[in-house]
Amino acid sequence: MEKALRILVFCETNTTYGRGILEGLTKYAHEHNWILSFEQRGRSERPFGRYTPLRADGIITRTYHRSMYDILRESGLPMVELLGQVDRDVLPAVTMDEKYLAHLITDHFLERGLRRFAYYCMEDAPLFYPRREYFLEYLEQLGYPCEVYPTQWAQSDYVFPRWREKYRPKLAKWLQSLKKPVALYASLDQCGQVILELCQELGIRVPQEISLVAVGNDEWVCRLLRPSLSSVDGNSYVIGYHAAQILDRKIKQEPVEPKTLFIPASFLAVRQSSDFYSVGDPDIEHALTFIRENACQRIQLRDILHEVNISQRTLYRGFAKYLNRTPQSEILRVQMETACQLLRETNFSVAAVAHRCGFSNDIYFVQAFRRERGVTPNAYRQQCRYGTFSNDVD
C-alpha cells in the first residue's frame, strides 16, 4: 500500500465558503489516501500552531497573512494558492471566477429593472480588487455608472467591533447619499449584514430603496437576517477538489500549466433583500409582483390583465420596454427560479418540484428546465450540492 501523503491546509473553517473548500479537499483525500492537517480558525485569524512545513508533502493555502504565506512559500514544497490575490506568485492557483460573478449579479439586478448601481467592501484589500474591477468593467460596457464606497486598506482595523466604531458614520452617510432605488453589490455576506443593519437604523427600505446581493451564501447568516440576504454560492467545494487534483500532480512532478484556474460561482440564492422590481411604471411593477407571487399557481395572461386592469397591448409594451421580455417568459423565469431553489434546498422528487412550480407534468418540466438551464433537474441538484469535476485541470 502506498504511503499516505500528509497535506497542510490553511483555510478558514468558520464560513460556508471555507468549509466547502475543506469538503472538496476531503473528498479527494478519501479517494487518494491523503491525510489532511488543518486547524479550526476564522478568516482573519493567524494559525494557532507552529507548523514545520518540511514534515508535509504538500500545501494548500488560503491564508490572509503575508508573513505566514512567505514561510510556506520558502519551504519549497508543492503548493496551491486559493486566495487569488494579485500580490502572490504561486502558480498554479485555483479561485473563484470574479468576472463570471460580476455578470451573474449584474444580470440579476437588470432582470428586476434596476439601473443604478453601487459597490461596497468593508476594506479595500487587494483580495477584492478583481471583484470590484470586473463589476465596474461590466457596468461600463453596458453604459451604467456605479457608486463605490471609498475605503482604505488598514488590516489592523478589520476586527468587526473596532470597524463598527470607526467607520459606521461614514458608511451611514454614504448609504443616505445614494440615489434610490439602487442595486448594491456587497463583497461578502458580512458586508451585506452591515448594510442591512444600518438600513434598519436609518429607515432605508430594503429591497425597495436598496436592493442588495452579497457573496458567500452562508445560509445560517443569510436566513437569520431581516430581510433575508440574497447571496452567491462560490462553488468552493469544486475549488477545493480541483486544488487537490493540481497539488497531486505537482507532488508527482507531473506537468501542470502555471496559471490560475477560475471556477464559476454555483448559483445566486435569491432572498428578500433583492426580490424586488423597479421599472418606474406602477402598472408593470404591479404585474411583476403578481407574477412573482403567483407564477407557480398556473396563472395565465388573462389573470395578469384582470389583476392589473390594463390592456394586453399596454402590458406587452411595458414588458418589452422595461424588461425586454414577455409576461409569459417572466412567468417561466420565476418558475425556474423557484425550481432551482427547491432542488438546492430540499429532497423533493423532480415530480414534486414540478408540481410545486405549477407544471402539469414532470416530463414537460424536465424539458423546460433543460432548455432554460442547460442541464436536467437532477444534474443541477448534483452540481449545487457536490459540484462537478473534470479530469483535465490543465
mmCIF file of C-alpha atoms in Angstrom:
data_model
loop_
_atom_site.group_PDB
_atom_site.id
_atom_site.type_symbol
_atom_site.label_atom_id
_atom_site.label_comp_id
_atom_site.label_asym_id
_atom_site.label_seq_id
_atom_site.Cartn_x
_atom_site.Cartn_y
_atom_site.Cartn_z
ATOM 1 C CA MET A 1 0.000 0.000 0.000
ATOM 2 C CA GLU A 2 1.280 3.463 -0.900
ATOM 3 C CA LYS A 3 2.394 5.712 1.914
ATOM 4 C CA ALA A 4 -0.294 8.263 2.842
ATOM 5 C CA LEU A 5 0.594 11.816 1.848
ATOM 6 C CA ARG A 6 0.363 14.493 4.520
ATOM 7 C CA ILE A 7 -1.102 17.776 3.265
ATOM 8 C CA LEU A 8 -1.077 21.017 5.241
ATOM 9 C CA VAL A 9 -4.238 23.060 4.720
ATOM 10 C CA PHE A 10 -4.519 26.722 5.694
ATOM 11 C CA CYS A 11 -8.146 27.767 5.194
ATOM 12 C CA GLU A 12 -10.837 29.329 7.390
ATOM 13 C CA THR A 13 -13.377 26.948 8.867
ATOM 14 C CA ASN A 14 -15.892 29.497 10.182
ATOM 15 C CA THR A 15 -17.559 30.248 6.825
ATOM 16 C CA THR A 16 -19.608 28.195 4.395
ATOM 17 C CA TYR A 17 -17.058 29.022 1.698
ATOM 18 C CA GLY A 18 -14.094 27.759 3.731
ATOM 19 C CA ARG A 19 -15.907 24.608 4.842
ATOM 20 C CA GLY A 20 -16.888 23.937 1.231
ATOM 21 C CA ILE A 21 -13.210 24.023 0.249
ATOM 22 C CA LEU A 22 -12.399 21.559 3.021
ATOM 23 C CA GLU A 23 -15.217 19.253 1.907
ATOM 24 C CA GLY A 24 -13.823 19.224 -1.628
ATOM 25 C CA LEU A 25 -10.338 18.508 -0.301
ATOM 26 C CA THR A 26 -11.714 15.765 1.931
ATOM 27 C CA LYS A 27 -13.412 14.044 -0.993
ATOM 28 C CA TYR A 28 -10.132 13.926 -2.893
ATOM 29 C CA ALA A 29 -8.208 12.907 0.233
ATOM 30 C CA HIS A 30 -10.505 9.911 0.791
ATOM 31 C CA GLU A 31 -10.081 8.872 -2.825
ATOM 32 C CA HIS A 32 -6.263 9.080 -2.753
ATOM 33 C CA ASN A 33 -5.186 8.125 0.786
ATOM 34 C CA TRP A 34 -4.217 11.614 1.925
ATOM 35 C CA ILE A 35 -4.007 12.885 5.494
ATOM 36 C CA LEU A 36 -5.169 16.494 5.846
ATOM 37 C CA SER A 37 -3.691 18.627 8.637
ATOM 38 C CA PHE A 38 -5.674 21.776 9.438
ATOM 39 C CA GLU A 39 -6.959 23.741 12.392
ATOM 40 C CA GLN A 40 -10.276 25.464 13.040
ATOM 41 C CA ARG A 41 -9.936 29.210 12.644
ATOM 42 C CA GLY A 42 -11.540 32.331 11.220
ATOM 43 C CA ARG A 43 -10.703 34.113 8.001
ATOM 44 C CA SER A 44 -8.554 36.814 9.554
ATOM 45 C CA GLU A 45 -7.024 34.766 12.396
ATOM 46 C CA ARG A 46 -3.419 33.732 12.347
ATOM 47 C CA PRO A 47 -2.738 29.975 12.600
ATOM 48 C CA PHE A 48 -2.591 28.792 16.223
ATOM 49 C CA GLY A 49 0.136 26.199 15.878
ATOM 50 C CA ARG A 50 3.724 26.307 14.723
ATOM 51 C CA TYR A 51 3.919 24.123 11.665
ATOM 52 C CA THR A 52 7.088 22.683 10.217
ATOM 53 C CA PRO A 53 6.265 22.626 6.518
ATOM 54 C CA LEU A 54 9.084 20.188 5.734
ATOM 55 C CA ARG A 55 7.168 17.471 7.605
ATOM 56 C CA ALA A 56 4.458 17.653 4.950
ATOM 57 C CA ASP A 57 4.293 16.528 1.329
ATOM 58 C CA GLY A 58 2.320 19.500 0.025
ATOM 59 C CA ILE A 59 0.435 22.642 0.996
ATOM 60 C CA ILE A 60 -2.929 24.141 0.090
ATOM 61 C CA THR A 61 -3.168 27.687 1.382
ATOM 62 C CA ARG A 62 -5.810 30.371 1.744
ATOM 63 C CA THR A 63 -4.150 32.382 4.481
ATOM 64 C CA TYR A 64 -4.690 36.139 4.616
ATOM 65 C CA HIS A 65 -1.372 36.782 6.369
ATOM 66 C CA ARG A 66 1.562 37.571 4.115
ATOM 67 C CA SER A 67 4.132 36.554 6.756
ATOM 68 C CA MET A 68 2.632 33.066 7.040
ATOM 69 C CA TYR A 69 2.350 32.814 3.284
ATOM 70 C CA ASP A 70 6.054 33.670 2.902
ATOM 71 C CA ILE A 71 7.031 30.927 5.375
ATOM 72 C CA LEU A 72 5.043 28.361 3.409
ATOM 73 C CA ARG A 73 6.412 29.598 0.093
ATOM 74 C CA GLU A 74 10.005 29.389 1.289
ATOM 75 C CA SER A 75 9.566 25.743 2.297
ATOM 76 C CA GLY A 76 9.909 24.768 -1.343
ATOM 77 C CA LEU A 77 7.094 22.218 -1.044
ATOM 78 C CA PRO A 78 4.497 21.782 -3.786
ATOM 79 C CA MET A 79 1.805 24.362 -3.061
ATOM 80 C CA VAL A 80 -1.520 25.557 -4.467
ATOM 81 C CA GLU A 81 -2.923 29.001 -3.626
ATOM 82 C CA LEU A 82 -6.676 29.535 -3.188
ATOM 83 C CA LEU A 83 -6.867 33.188 -2.209
ATOM 84 C CA GLY A 84 -6.314 34.584 -5.681
ATOM 85 C CA GLN A 85 -4.602 37.788 -4.517
ATOM 86 C CA VAL A 86 -2.756 39.810 -7.098
ATOM 87 C CA ASP A 87 0.361 40.100 -4.929
ATOM 88 C CA ARG A 88 1.005 36.358 -4.645
ATOM 89 C CA ASP A 89 3.172 34.467 -7.079
ATOM 90 C CA VAL A 90 2.188 30.816 -6.525
ATOM 91 C CA LEU A 91 1.032 29.181 -9.742
ATOM 92 C CA PRO A 92 -0.998 27.247 -10.476
ATOM 93 C CA ALA A 93 -3.749 28.686 -8.300
ATOM 94 C CA VAL A 94 -7.472 27.963 -8.010
ATOM 95 C CA THR A 95 -10.010 30.659 -7.174
ATOM 96 C CA MET A 96 -13.490 31.988 -7.865
ATOM 97 C CA ASP A 97 -14.172 33.459 -11.307
ATOM 98 C CA GLU A 98 -14.756 37.102 -10.402
ATOM 99 C CA LYS A 99 -15.732 38.083 -13.939
ATOM 100 C CA TYR A 100 -18.498 35.479 -14.016
ATOM 101 C CA LEU A 101 -19.565 36.625 -10.551
ATOM 102 C CA ALA A 102 -19.887 40.252 -11.694
ATOM 103 C CA HIS A 103 -22.017 39.235 -14.679
ATOM 104 C CA LEU A 104 -24.241 36.963 -12.570
ATOM 105 C CA ILE A 105 -25.035 39.671 -10.011
ATOM 106 C CA THR A 106 -25.417 42.487 -12.532
ATOM 107 C CA ASP A 107 -27.770 40.455 -14.717
ATOM 108 C CA HIS A 108 -29.861 39.603 -11.651
ATOM 109 C CA PHE A 109 -30.322 43.309 -10.910
ATOM 110 C CA LEU A 110 -31.029 44.158 -14.547
ATOM 111 C CA GLU A 111 -33.687 41.437 -14.722
ATOM 112 C CA ARG A 112 -35.510 43.315 -12.000
ATOM 113 C CA GLY A 113 -35.386 46.623 -13.810
ATOM 114 C CA LEU A 114 -32.706 48.308 -11.679
ATOM 115 C CA ARG A 115 -30.432 50.748 -13.496
ATOM 116 C CA ARG A 116 -28.472 52.429 -10.669
ATOM 117 C CA PHE A 117 -25.585 50.536 -9.096
ATOM 118 C CA ALA A 118 -23.277 50.695 -6.094
ATOM 119 C CA TYR A 119 -20.455 48.544 -4.724
ATOM 120 C CA TYR A 120 -19.461 48.126 -1.089
ATOM 121 C CA CYS A 121 -16.455 46.490 0.516
ATOM 122 C CA MET A 122 -15.607 46.848 4.193
ATOM 123 C CA GLU A 123 -11.946 47.486 3.398
ATOM 124 C CA ASP A 124 -10.202 47.886 0.079
ATOM 125 C CA ALA A 125 -7.936 44.850 0.464
ATOM 126 C CA PRO A 126 -6.017 43.534 -2.592
ATOM 127 C CA LEU A 127 -8.133 40.371 -2.360
ATOM 128 C CA PHE A 128 -11.184 42.325 -3.524
ATOM 129 C CA TYR A 129 -9.640 44.361 -6.341
ATOM 130 C CA PRO A 130 -10.788 41.929 -9.074
ATOM 131 C CA ARG A 131 -14.265 41.698 -7.521
ATOM 132 C CA ARG A 132 -14.728 45.451 -7.758
ATOM 133 C CA GLU A 133 -12.970 45.972 -11.094
ATOM 134 C CA TYR A 134 -14.872 43.287 -13.014
ATOM 135 C CA PHE A 135 -18.155 44.716 -11.713
ATOM 136 C CA LEU A 136 -17.213 48.228 -12.813
ATOM 137 C CA GLU A 137 -15.924 46.979 -16.157
ATOM 138 C CA TYR A 138 -19.135 45.108 -16.963
ATOM 139 C CA LEU A 139 -21.293 48.070 -15.971
ATOM 140 C CA GLU A 140 -19.181 50.364 -18.144
ATOM 141 C CA GLN A 141 -19.710 48.030 -21.110
ATOM 142 C CA LEU A 142 -23.459 48.233 -20.505
ATOM 143 C CA GLY A 143 -23.370 52.003 -20.083
ATOM 144 C CA TYR A 144 -24.197 52.255 -16.374
ATOM 145 C CA PRO A 145 -22.240 54.252 -13.753
ATOM 146 C CA CYS A 146 -21.535 52.873 -10.283
ATOM 147 C CA GLU A 147 -21.030 54.447 -6.866
ATOM 148 C CA VAL A 148 -18.142 52.811 -4.992
ATOM 149 C CA TYR A 149 -17.774 53.149 -1.244
ATOM 150 C CA PRO A 150 -14.400 54.834 -0.591
ATOM 151 C CA THR A 151 -12.277 52.582 1.603
ATOM 152 C CA GLN A 152 -8.643 52.249 2.577
ATOM 153 C CA TRP A 153 -6.730 49.075 3.300
ATOM 154 C CA ALA A 154 -5.983 49.005 7.034
ATOM 155 C CA GLN A 155 -5.551 45.415 8.136
ATOM 156 C CA SER A 156 -5.377 46.233 11.843
ATOM 157 C CA ASP A 157 -8.882 47.707 11.670
ATOM 158 C CA TYR A 158 -10.518 44.554 10.313
ATOM 159 C CA VAL A 159 -11.829 43.380 13.702
ATOM 160 C CA PHE A 160 -15.556 43.938 13.464
ATOM 161 C CA PRO A 161 -16.290 45.866 16.710
ATOM 162 C CA ARG A 162 -13.396 48.227 16.032
ATOM 163 C CA TRP A 163 -14.548 48.670 12.450
ATOM 164 C CA ARG A 164 -18.104 49.453 13.588
ATOM 165 C CA GLU A 165 -16.845 52.188 15.910
ATOM 166 C CA LYS A 166 -14.601 53.823 13.370
ATOM 167 C CA TYR A 167 -16.423 53.566 10.039
ATOM 168 C CA ARG A 168 -20.149 53.345 10.796
ATOM 169 C CA PRO A 169 -20.868 57.111 10.494
ATOM 170 C CA LYS A 170 -19.056 57.305 7.146
ATOM 171 C CA LEU A 171 -20.953 54.318 5.744
ATOM 172 C CA ALA A 172 -24.280 55.677 7.013
ATOM 173 C CA LYS A 173 -23.635 58.959 5.216
ATOM 174 C CA TRP A 174 -22.760 57.106 2.008
ATOM 175 C CA LEU A 175 -25.902 54.963 2.095
ATOM 176 C CA GLN A 176 -28.084 58.012 2.637
ATOM 177 C CA SER A 177 -26.395 59.816 -0.267
ATOM 178 C CA LEU A 178 -27.135 57.092 -2.826
ATOM 179 C CA LYS A 179 -29.822 57.978 -5.353
ATOM 180 C CA LYS A 180 -32.547 55.381 -4.967
ATOM 181 C CA PRO A 181 -33.656 52.830 -5.927
ATOM 182 C CA VAL A 182 -30.164 51.378 -6.260
ATOM 183 C CA ALA A 183 -28.694 47.904 -6.756
ATOM 184 C CA LEU A 184 -25.915 47.338 -4.229
ATOM 185 C CA TYR A 185 -23.275 44.602 -4.612
ATOM 186 C CA ALA A 186 -21.680 43.780 -1.237
ATOM 187 C CA SER A 187 -18.352 41.970 -1.475
ATOM 188 C CA LEU A 188 -19.094 39.489 1.353
ATOM 189 C CA ASP A 189 -22.030 38.271 3.436
ATOM 190 C CA GLN A 190 -20.543 40.131 6.419
ATOM 191 C CA CYS A 191 -20.660 43.351 4.400
ATOM 192 C CA GLY A 192 -24.257 42.604 3.473
ATOM 193 C CA GLN A 193 -25.053 42.158 7.154
ATOM 194 C CA VAL A 194 -23.546 45.565 7.951
ATOM 195 C CA ILE A 195 -25.628 47.186 5.200
ATOM 196 C CA LEU A 196 -28.870 45.575 6.386
ATOM 197 C CA GLU A 197 -28.304 46.589 9.990
ATOM 198 C CA LEU A 198 -27.546 50.186 9.044
ATOM 199 C CA CYS A 199 -30.531 50.392 6.691
ATOM 200 C CA GLN A 200 -32.794 49.343 9.569
ATOM 201 C CA GLU A 201 -31.299 52.020 11.809
ATOM 202 C CA LEU A 202 -31.560 54.707 9.113
ATOM 203 C CA GLY A 203 -35.049 53.794 7.931
ATOM 204 C CA ILE A 204 -33.870 52.858 4.429
ATOM 205 C CA ARG A 205 -36.182 50.227 2.925
ATOM 206 C CA VAL A 206 -34.653 47.012 1.616
ATOM 207 C CA PRO A 207 -35.233 45.992 -1.146
ATOM 208 C CA GLN A 208 -37.486 48.879 -2.227
ATOM 209 C CA GLU A 209 -34.775 51.555 -1.942
ATOM 210 C CA ILE A 210 -31.606 49.436 -1.752
ATOM 211 C CA SER A 211 -31.657 46.046 -3.460
ATOM 212 C CA LEU A 212 -28.796 44.034 -2.005
ATOM 213 C CA VAL A 213 -26.779 40.987 -3.088
ATOM 214 C CA ALA A 214 -23.677 39.664 -1.305
ATOM 215 C CA VAL A 215 -21.187 36.825 -1.846
ATOM 216 C CA GLY A 216 -20.644 33.715 0.288
ATOM 217 C CA ASN A 217 -24.144 32.280 0.773
ATOM 218 C CA ASP A 218 -23.602 31.367 4.393
ATOM 219 C CA GLU A 219 -27.180 30.130 4.770
ATOM 220 C CA TRP A 220 -27.260 30.379 8.554
ATOM 221 C CA VAL A 221 -26.318 34.061 8.370
ATOM 222 C CA CYS A 222 -28.355 34.907 5.256
ATOM 223 C CA ARG A 223 -31.577 33.411 6.621
ATOM 224 C CA LEU A 224 -31.113 34.879 10.087
ATOM 225 C CA LEU A 225 -31.019 38.454 8.786
ATOM 226 C CA ARG A 226 -34.167 40.508 8.210
ATOM 227 C CA PRO A 227 -34.804 40.868 5.396
ATOM 228 C CA SER A 228 -33.044 37.660 4.444
ATOM 229 C CA LEU A 229 -29.915 38.229 2.360
ATOM 230 C CA SER A 230 -29.557 37.266 -1.311
ATOM 231 C CA SER A 231 -26.105 35.808 -1.834
ATOM 232 C CA VAL A 232 -23.956 33.945 -4.358
ATOM 233 C CA ASP A 233 -22.656 30.464 -3.639
ATOM 234 C CA GLY A 234 -18.979 30.471 -4.641
ATOM 235 C CA ASN A 235 -18.733 26.788 -5.620
ATOM 236 C CA SER A 236 -15.973 26.294 -3.060
ATOM 237 C CA TYR A 237 -16.460 22.512 -2.993
ATOM 238 C CA VAL A 238 -15.320 22.357 -6.610
ATOM 239 C CA ILE A 239 -12.457 24.777 -5.885
ATOM 240 C CA GLY A 240 -11.212 22.502 -3.088
ATOM 241 C CA TYR A 241 -11.411 19.379 -5.221
ATOM 242 C CA HIS A 242 -9.612 20.932 -8.182
ATOM 243 C CA ALA A 243 -6.912 22.327 -5.878
ATOM 244 C CA ALA A 244 -6.267 18.808 -4.591
ATOM 245 C CA GLN A 245 -6.090 17.454 -8.153
ATOM 246 C CA ILE A 246 -3.485 20.042 -9.089
ATOM 247 C CA LEU A 247 -1.442 19.545 -5.921
ATOM 248 C CA ASP A 248 -1.387 15.787 -6.511
ATOM 249 C CA ARG A 249 0.097 16.350 -9.955
ATOM 250 C CA LYS A 250 2.716 18.724 -8.542
ATOM 251 C CA ILE A 251 3.701 16.238 -5.848
ATOM 252 C CA LYS A 252 4.096 13.541 -8.510
ATOM 253 C CA GLN A 253 6.106 16.014 -10.603
ATOM 254 C CA GLU A 254 3.666 15.733 -13.459
ATOM 255 C CA PRO A 255 3.356 18.724 -15.819
ATOM 256 C CA VAL A 256 0.846 21.345 -14.686
ATOM 257 C CA GLU A 257 0.396 24.594 -16.568
ATOM 258 C CA PRO A 258 1.379 27.592 -14.383
ATOM 259 C CA LYS A 259 -1.852 29.554 -14.478
ATOM 260 C CA THR A 260 -4.868 30.362 -12.346
ATOM 261 C CA LEU A 261 -7.893 28.094 -12.710
ATOM 262 C CA PHE A 262 -11.047 30.209 -12.386
ATOM 263 C CA ILE A 263 -14.134 28.377 -11.110
ATOM 264 C CA PRO A 264 -17.550 29.962 -11.844
ATOM 265 C CA ALA A 265 -19.986 30.522 -8.982
ATOM 266 C CA SER A 266 -22.585 27.819 -8.494
ATOM 267 C CA PHE A 267 -25.771 29.890 -8.143
ATOM 268 C CA LEU A 268 -27.316 33.054 -6.761
ATOM 269 C CA ALA A 269 -29.726 32.311 -3.918
ATOM 270 C CA VAL A 270 -32.432 34.961 -4.290
ATOM 271 C CA ARG A 271 -33.881 36.033 -0.958
ATOM 272 C CA GLN A 272 -35.833 39.037 0.305
ATOM 273 C CA SER A 273 -33.032 41.621 0.071
ATOM 274 C CA SER A 274 -33.119 41.654 -3.759
ATOM 275 C CA ASP A 275 -36.516 40.172 -4.571
ATOM 276 C CA PHE A 276 -37.887 43.435 -5.917
ATOM 277 C CA TYR A 277 -38.732 45.026 -9.268
ATOM 278 C CA SER A 278 -38.110 48.688 -10.040
ATOM 279 C CA VAL A 279 -39.104 49.838 -13.527
ATOM 280 C CA GLY A 280 -40.709 53.208 -12.846
ATOM 281 C CA ASP A 281 -44.130 52.123 -14.107
ATOM 282 C CA PRO A 282 -46.655 51.281 -11.344
ATOM 283 C CA ASP A 283 -48.752 49.015 -13.585
ATOM 284 C CA ILE A 284 -45.767 46.955 -14.782
ATOM 285 C CA GLU A 285 -44.375 46.732 -11.241
ATOM 286 C CA HIS A 286 -47.821 45.551 -10.099
ATOM 287 C CA ALA A 287 -47.830 42.897 -12.826
ATOM 288 C CA LEU A 288 -44.314 41.767 -11.894
ATOM 289 C CA THR A 289 -45.221 41.473 -8.226
ATOM 290 C CA PHE A 290 -48.341 39.482 -9.116
ATOM 291 C CA ILE A 291 -46.295 37.112 -11.287
ATOM 292 C CA ARG A 292 -43.649 36.695 -8.601
ATOM 293 C CA GLU A 293 -46.277 35.755 -6.023
ATOM 294 C CA ASN A 294 -48.425 33.545 -8.281
ATOM 295 C CA ALA A 295 -46.246 32.159 -11.102
ATOM 296 C CA CYS A 296 -46.354 28.673 -9.591
ATOM 297 C CA GLN A 297 -50.156 28.695 -9.419
ATOM 298 C CA ARG A 298 -50.559 28.112 -13.173
ATOM 299 C CA ILE A 299 -51.611 31.670 -13.853
ATOM 300 C CA GLN A 300 -52.395 32.751 -17.413
ATOM 301 C CA LEU A 301 -52.130 36.050 -19.249
ATOM 302 C CA ARG A 302 -55.802 36.790 -18.539
ATOM 303 C CA ASP A 303 -55.136 36.525 -14.784
ATOM 304 C CA ILE A 304 -52.437 39.222 -15.022
ATOM 305 C CA LEU A 305 -54.682 41.504 -17.080
ATOM 306 C CA HIS A 306 -57.540 41.049 -14.611
ATOM 307 C CA GLU A 307 -55.256 41.831 -11.655
ATOM 308 C CA VAL A 308 -53.600 44.917 -13.131
ATOM 309 C CA ASN A 309 -56.589 46.126 -15.175
ATOM 310 C CA ILE A 310 -54.678 47.277 -18.259
ATOM 311 C CA SER A 311 -54.881 46.241 -21.895
ATOM 312 C CA GLN A 312 -52.883 43.343 -23.286
ATOM 313 C CA ARG A 313 -51.076 45.697 -25.659
ATOM 314 C CA THR A 314 -50.047 48.028 -22.825
ATOM 315 C CA LEU A 315 -48.808 45.064 -20.778
ATOM 316 C CA TYR A 316 -46.700 43.689 -23.632
ATOM 317 C CA ARG A 317 -45.286 47.101 -24.498
ATOM 318 C CA GLY A 318 -44.332 47.735 -20.865
ATOM 319 C CA PHE A 319 -42.567 44.389 -20.514
ATOM 320 C CA ALA A 320 -40.708 44.932 -23.791
ATOM 321 C CA LYS A 321 -39.680 48.473 -22.830
ATOM 322 C CA TYR A 322 -38.508 47.863 -19.285
ATOM 323 C CA LEU A 323 -37.502 44.196 -19.245
ATOM 324 C CA ASN A 324 -37.040 43.130 -22.865
ATOM 325 C CA ARG A 325 -39.181 40.030 -22.337
ATOM 326 C CA THR A 326 -42.807 38.943 -22.435
ATOM 327 C CA PRO A 327 -45.139 38.303 -19.474
ATOM 328 C CA GLN A 328 -45.102 34.579 -20.337
ATOM 329 C CA SER A 329 -41.294 34.441 -20.247
ATOM 330 C CA GLU A 330 -41.367 36.197 -16.863
ATOM 331 C CA ILE A 331 -43.759 33.552 -15.518
ATOM 332 C CA LEU A 332 -41.392 30.829 -16.715
ATOM 333 C CA ARG A 333 -38.384 32.650 -15.264
ATOM 334 C CA VAL A 334 -39.978 32.776 -11.815
ATOM 335 C CA GLN A 335 -40.986 29.109 -12.091
ATOM 336 C CA MET A 336 -37.397 28.161 -12.956
ATOM 337 C CA GLU A 337 -36.024 30.277 -10.119
ATOM 338 C CA THR A 338 -38.378 28.558 -7.672
ATOM 339 C CA ALA A 339 -37.499 25.141 -9.075
ATOM 340 C CA CYS A 340 -33.783 25.817 -8.638
ATOM 341 C CA GLN A 341 -34.333 26.824 -5.019
ATOM 342 C CA LEU A 342 -36.333 23.661 -4.280
ATOM 343 C CA LEU A 343 -33.742 21.448 -5.986
ATOM 344 C CA ARG A 344 -30.941 23.063 -3.985
ATOM 345 C CA GLU A 345 -32.596 23.208 -0.595
ATOM 346 C CA THR A 346 -34.943 20.203 -0.391
ATOM 347 C CA ASN A 347 -35.015 16.492 -1.154
ATOM 348 C CA PHE A 348 -38.317 16.724 -3.047
ATOM 349 C CA SER A 349 -38.550 14.449 -6.065
ATOM 350 C CA VAL A 350 -38.428 16.005 -9.519
ATOM 351 C CA ALA A 351 -42.147 15.261 -9.889
ATOM 352 C CA ALA A 352 -42.880 17.052 -6.597
ATOM 353 C CA VAL A 353 -40.794 20.070 -7.656
ATOM 354 C CA ALA A 354 -42.636 20.173 -10.989
ATOM 355 C CA HIS A 355 -45.995 20.140 -9.200
ATOM 356 C CA ARG A 356 -44.995 22.857 -6.723
ATOM 357 C CA CYS A 357 -43.774 25.065 -9.573
ATOM 358 C CA GLY A 358 -47.048 24.795 -11.467
ATOM 359 C CA PHE A 359 -46.150 22.356 -14.241
ATOM 360 C CA SER A 360 -48.833 19.951 -15.382
ATOM 361 C CA ASN A 361 -46.408 17.019 -15.569
ATOM 362 C CA ASP A 362 -42.796 16.287 -14.763
ATOM 363 C CA ILE A 363 -41.872 15.398 -18.370
ATOM 364 C CA TYR A 364 -42.678 18.910 -19.574
ATOM 365 C CA PHE A 365 -40.911 20.342 -16.517
ATOM 366 C CA VAL A 366 -37.709 18.411 -17.256
ATOM 367 C CA GLN A 367 -37.797 19.553 -20.888
ATOM 368 C CA ALA A 368 -38.352 23.189 -19.896
ATOM 369 C CA PHE A 369 -35.662 23.054 -17.214
ATOM 370 C CA ARG A 370 -33.097 21.582 -19.607
ATOM 371 C CA ARG A 371 -33.942 24.225 -22.216
ATOM 372 C CA GLU A 372 -33.658 27.113 -19.746
ATOM 373 C CA ARG A 373 -30.742 25.894 -17.587
ATOM 374 C CA GLY A 374 -28.823 23.632 -19.937
ATOM 375 C CA VAL A 375 -28.962 20.605 -17.600
ATOM 376 C CA THR A 376 -31.612 18.278 -16.185
ATOM 377 C CA PRO A 377 -33.105 18.996 -12.728
ATOM 378 C CA ASN A 378 -31.194 16.078 -11.175
ATOM 379 C CA ALA A 379 -27.916 17.205 -12.745
ATOM 380 C CA TYR A 380 -28.490 20.734 -11.424
ATOM 381 C CA ARG A 381 -29.121 19.350 -7.935
ATOM 382 C CA GLN A 382 -25.886 17.346 -8.059
ATOM 383 C CA GLN A 383 -23.901 20.352 -9.264
ATOM 384 C CA CYS A 384 -25.173 22.566 -6.451
ATOM 385 C CA ARG A 385 -24.640 20.015 -3.709
ATOM 386 C CA TYR A 386 -21.449 18.288 -4.761
ATOM 387 C CA GLY A 387 -20.019 20.209 -7.688
ATOM 388 C CA THR A 388 -18.862 18.786 -10.980
ATOM 389 C CA PHE A 389 -15.305 17.792 -11.636
ATOM 390 C CA SER A 390 -13.133 17.440 -14.690
ATOM 391 C CA ASN A 391 -10.105 15.204 -15.004
ATOM 392 C CA ASP A 392 -8.456 17.908 -17.106
ATOM 393 C CA VAL A 393 -7.159 20.544 -14.709
ATOM 394 C CA ASP A 394 -4.584 21.979 -17.086
#
